[in-house]
Amino acid sequence: MPPRPHPARDLREACVDQALAIIGDVGLEALSIREVARRLGVSHQAPYKHFPSSDHLLAEVVRRTYRQFSEHLEARPRSSHPGEDLKSMGEAYLRFAIDHPLHYRLLFGTPLPDPAAHPEMMAEARRAFQLLHEAIGHLKPPTSETDRQLDALFVWATVHGLATILQTAALDQIGLDKVVLAEALPHALHRIGKALAP
Amino acid sequence: MPPRPHPARDLREACVDQALAIIGDVGLEALSIREVARRLGVSHQAPYKHFPSSDHLLAEVVRRTYRQFSEHLEARPRSSHPGEDLKSMGEAYLRFAIDHPLHYRLLFGTPLPDPAAHPEMMAEARRAFQLLHEAIGHLKPPTSETDRQLDALFVWATVHGLATILQTAALDQIGLDKVVLAEALPHALHRIGKALAP
DNA sequence: TCCTTCAAGTAGACACTGTCAACATATGAA
DNA sequence: TTCATATGTTGACAGTGTCTACTTGAAGGA
């Protein structure tokens, strides 16, 4: 009788897993509560017993994706040299964006559910930014907290902007050399290094 | 008899105008062909005589928005000093993002129609990038075309990333000081200046 | 002048979506 | 045992994009 110790929890988990699978396979556009239910062989209303609305399902999916993202950044090759460590992080950031384009777009390229209504989702986002913040903290000589935040924002913006731009299919049409695309991140990291130098 | 010299053209234009109005008012989520038709007092199929699919309507809206964006950039205060001019452009870029958040998100924050299927849309996007490219060209001492493209990409990524991040409602929750938010662009532009210095 | 042709708009249908309401069932506590 | 609550099912409704079939009106050639 107890193959399902927590059947309810199970369905909730299964919904999130299926949603992630759909997004990874086909993209966010194809995600719908009914499709999730269909794949799980339950009625189209069953997921509503665990998520008040489709936004709540999406928020949970986003939360987990942020967590995966943070874990990916934390698993980067570490370096005791702060400058090298920051580069390593930039590379890990962009690698995630390239290896999981659909998941990355989920985080940064689509309208998210209202953040105020889903604080748990934002807690995970904050954690990712915290990682960058720390790496910057090691890099710079002791300075004001404001300055550190400003530099963290600067670095984040550059890497994130690059990831977004490189992912826009638009890019093929914009007429950039292949060399440029390949060199974009190293070059940007080099520029960042120069910008942050004492 | 001729109050409508080109009635067909009129409906097409009216559709695009209404779509832009809807996006500016309520946001992209509320945009639908049927809603456009409803506002115009025509049948739900009338727009299909001018746009093969809803993606084609969206692509046309995006194209116009790119054009507005380019025109906004071109109308920036010019400076004969290349460094100042680039800063002016960065400010104009961010100002557009702040003043027209919904339109900016349309360009850079939502899944666009397939670019390959809508080349006219991408032509306008290319034009916007071209403006930045030129500004960078004036800034740097004559160097390789590849280097110039790399730097253009670097600057674009930083400003675009900043615009995207600052717009994410997420930001309130991430715990940045207000001072940081206000100073983010000037600081980033300052860092860019340092990064690009000879 | 008449006839044809075609562009523009209308009307109805279909499958899909999110979500509400009503019902069924099972599990666990009193 | 009984009863409440959680979980799941079924059916409905309005909204969406898009297909097909129909009407209408204007232009152009015979």
PDB file of N, CA and C in Angstrom, chain B residues 125-160:
ATOM      1  N   ALA B 125      16.805  46.318 -36.026  1.00  0.00           N
ATOM      2  CA  ALA B 125      17.655  46.023 -34.877  1.00  0.00           C
ATOM      3  C   ALA B 125      19.112  46.298 -35.226  1.00  0.00           C
ATOM      4  N   ARG B 126      19.485  45.900 -36.446  1.00  0.00           N
ATOM      5  CA  ARG B 126      20.857  46.105 -36.913  1.00  0.00           C
ATOM      6  C   ARG B 126      21.193  47.590 -36.903  1.00  0.00           C
ATOM      7  N   ARG B 127      20.216  48.384 -37.297  1.00  0.00           N
ATOM      8  CA  ARG B 127      20.451  49.821 -37.379  1.00  0.00           C
ATOM      9  C   ARG B 127      20.809  50.389 -36.001  1.00  0.00           C
ATOM     10  N   ALA B 128      20.108  49.932 -34.981  1.00  0.00           N
ATOM     11  CA  ALA B 128      20.383  50.429 -33.633  1.00  0.00           C
ATOM     12  C   ALA B 128      21.816  50.078 -33.219  1.00  0.00           C
ATOM     13  N   PHE B 129      22.216  48.856 -33.508  1.00  0.00           N
ATOM     14  CA  PHE B 129      23.571  48.458 -33.143  1.00  0.00           C
ATOM     15  C   PHE B 129      24.604  49.260 -33.917  1.00  0.00           C
ATOM     16  N   GLN B 130      24.261  49.578 -35.148  1.00  0.00           N
ATOM     17  CA  GLN B 130      25.169  50.346 -35.994  1.00  0.00           C
ATOM     18  C   GLN B 130      25.523  51.690 -35.354  1.00  0.00           C
ATOM     19  N   LEU B 131      24.530  52.291 -34.715  1.00  0.00           N
ATOM     20  CA  LEU B 131      24.757  53.590 -34.076  1.00  0.00           C
ATOM     21  C   LEU B 131      25.840  53.481 -32.998  1.00  0.00           C
ATOM     22  N   LEU B 132      25.731  52.446 -32.202  1.00  0.00           N
ATOM     23  CA  LEU B 132      26.716  52.231 -31.149  1.00  0.00           C
ATOM     24  C   LEU B 132      28.086  51.984 -31.758  1.00  0.00           C
ATOM     25  N   HIS B 133      28.067  51.185 -32.802  1.00  0.00           N
ATOM     26  CA  HIS B 133      29.296  50.833 -33.487  1.00  0.00           C
ATOM     27  C   HIS B 133      30.045  52.080 -33.960  1.00  0.00           C
ATOM     28  N   GLU B 134      29.296  53.007 -34.500  1.00  0.00           N
ATOM     29  CA  GLU B 134      29.905  54.239 -34.983  1.00  0.00           C
ATOM     30  C   GLU B 134      30.509  55.055 -33.843  1.00  0.00           C
ATOM     31  N   ALA B 135      29.729  55.138 -32.753  1.00  0.00           N
ATOM     32  CA  ALA B 135      30.217  55.921 -31.616  1.00  0.00           C
ATOM     33  C   ALA B 135      31.529  55.346 -31.093  1.00  0.00           C
ATOM     34  N   ILE B 136      31.599  54.042 -31.049  1.00  0.00           N
ATOM     35  CA  ILE B 136      32.837  53.393 -30.609  1.00  0.00           C
ATOM     36  C   ILE B 136      33.956  53.676 -31.606  1.00  0.00           C
ATOM     37  N   GLY B 137      33.599  53.638 -32.877  1.00  0.00           N
ATOM     38  CA  GLY B 137      34.607  53.871 -33.911  1.00  0.00           C
ATOM     39  C   GLY B 137      35.277  55.222 -33.740  1.00  0.00           C
ATOM     40  N   HIS B 138      34.504  56.229 -33.370  1.00  0.00           N
ATOM     41  CA  HIS B 138      35.094  57.554 -33.159  1.00  0.00           C
ATOM     42  C   HIS B 138      35.974  57.579 -31.923  1.00  0.00           C
ATOM     43  N   LEU B 139      35.588  56.760 -30.958  1.00  0.00           N
ATOM     44  CA  LEU B 139      36.278  56.797 -29.675  1.00  0.00           C
ATOM     45  C   LEU B 139      37.699  56.259 -29.760  1.00  0.00           C
ATOM     46  N   LYS B 140      37.816  55.091 -30.361  1.00  0.00           N
ATOM     47  CA  LYS B 140      39.080  54.381 -30.316  1.00  0.00           C
ATOM     48  C   LYS B 140      40.033  54.883 -31.392  1.00  0.00           C
ATOM     49  N   PRO B 141      41.304  54.825 -31.102  1.00  0.00           N
ATOM     50  CA  PRO B 141      42.289  55.070 -32.159  1.00  0.00           C
ATOM     51  C   PRO B 141      42.151  53.972 -33.196  1.00  0.00           C
ATOM     52  N   PRO B 142      42.502  54.271 -34.423  1.00  0.00           N
ATOM     53  CA  PRO B 142      42.309  53.284 -35.487  1.00  0.00           C
ATOM     54  C   PRO B 142      42.933  51.933 -35.118  1.00  0.00           C
ATOM     55  N   THR B 143      42.093  50.932 -35.111  1.00  0.00           N
ATOM     56  CA  THR B 143      42.573  49.595 -34.765  1.00  0.00           C
ATOM     57  C   THR B 143      41.823  48.620 -35.659  1.00  0.00           C
ATOM     58  N   SER B 144      41.914  47.358 -35.372  1.00  0.00           N
ATOM     59  CA  SER B 144      41.298  46.375 -36.266  1.00  0.00           C
ATOM     60  C   SER B 144      39.777  46.426 -36.147  1.00  0.00           C
ATOM     61  N   GLU B 145      39.125  46.034 -37.225  1.00  0.00           N
ATOM     62  CA  GLU B 145      37.666  45.981 -37.227  1.00  0.00           C
ATOM     63  C   GLU B 145      37.169  45.010 -36.160  1.00  0.00           C
ATOM     64  N   THR B 146      37.877  43.914 -36.005  1.00  0.00           N
ATOM     65  CA  THR B 146      37.480  42.937 -34.983  1.00  0.00           C
ATOM     66  C   THR B 146      37.491  43.556 -33.595  1.00  0.00           C
ATOM     67  N   ASP B 147      38.556  44.289 -33.291  1.00  0.00           N
ATOM     68  CA  ASP B 147      38.640  44.914 -31.977  1.00  0.00           C
ATOM     69  C   ASP B 147      37.499  45.902 -31.760  1.00  0.00           C
ATOM     70  N   ARG B 148      37.178  46.616 -32.815  1.00  0.00           N
ATOM     71  CA  ARG B 148      36.118  47.598 -32.659  1.00  0.00           C
ATOM     72  C   ARG B 148      34.784  46.903 -32.392  1.00  0.00           C
ATOM     73  N   GLN B 149      34.555  45.812 -33.101  1.00  0.00           N
ATOM     74  CA  GLN B 149      33.320  45.060 -32.860  1.00  0.00           C
ATOM     75  C   GLN B 149      33.292  44.496 -31.448  1.00  0.00           C
ATOM     76  N   LEU B 150      34.454  44.024 -30.999  1.00  0.00           N
ATOM     77  CA  LEU B 150      34.502  43.462 -29.648  1.00  0.00           C
ATOM     78  C   LEU B 150      34.188  44.529 -28.601  1.00  0.00           C
ATOM     79  N   ASP B 151      34.745  45.701 -28.800  1.00  0.00           N
ATOM     80  CA  ASP B 151      34.471  46.762 -27.837  1.00  0.00           C
ATOM     81  C   ASP B 151      33.024  47.239 -27.910  1.00  0.00           C
ATOM     82  N   ALA B 152      32.504  47.292 -29.115  1.00  0.00           N
ATOM     83  CA  ALA B 152      31.106  47.677 -29.252  1.00  0.00           C
ATOM     84  C   ALA B 152      30.218  46.691 -28.506  1.00  0.00           C
ATOM     85  N   LEU B 153      30.544  45.429 -28.666  1.00  0.00           N
ATOM     86  CA  LEU B 153      29.770  44.395 -27.988  1.00  0.00           C
ATOM     87  C   LEU B 153      29.895  44.532 -26.474  1.00  0.00           C
ATOM     88  N   PHE B 154      31.093  44.843 -26.043  1.00  0.00           N
ATOM     89  CA  PHE B 154      31.331  45.016 -24.604  1.00  0.00           C
ATOM     90  C   PHE B 154      30.480  46.155 -24.042  1.00  0.00           C
ATOM     91  N   VAL B 155      30.504  47.270 -24.714  1.00  0.00           N
ATOM     92  CA  VAL B 155      29.741  48.421 -24.231  1.00  0.00           C
ATOM     93  C   VAL B 155      28.242  48.144 -24.295  1.00  0.00           C
ATOM     94  N   TRP B 156      27.838  47.594 -25.405  1.00  0.00           N
ATOM     95  CA  TRP B 156      26.424  47.287 -25.571  1.00  0.00           C
ATOM     96  C   TRP B 156      25.953  46.335 -24.468  1.00  0.00           C
ATOM     97  N   ALA B 157      26.737  45.296 -24.258  1.00  0.00           N
ATOM     98  CA  ALA B 157      26.356  44.299 -23.250  1.00  0.00           C
ATOM     99  C   ALA B 157      26.199  44.955 -21.884  1.00  0.00           C
ATOM    100  N   THR B 158      27.130  45.826 -21.539  1.00  0.00           N
ATOM    101  CA  THR B 158      27.070  46.444 -20.214  1.00  0.00           C
ATOM    102  C   THR B 158      25.818  47.307 -20.062  1.00  0.00           C
ATOM    103  N   VAL B 159      25.603  48.175 -21.020  1.00  0.00           N
ATOM    104  CA  VAL B 159      24.447  49.073 -20.908  1.00  0.00           C
ATOM    105  C   VAL B 159      23.134  48.291 -21.009  1.00  0.00           C
ATOM    106  N   HIS B 160      23.113  47.374 -21.939  1.00  0.00           N
ATOM    107  CA  HIS B 160      21.891  46.581 -22.089  1.00  0.00           C
ATOM    108  C   HIS B 160      21.640  45.723 -20.845  1.00  0.00           C
TER     109      HIS B 160
END
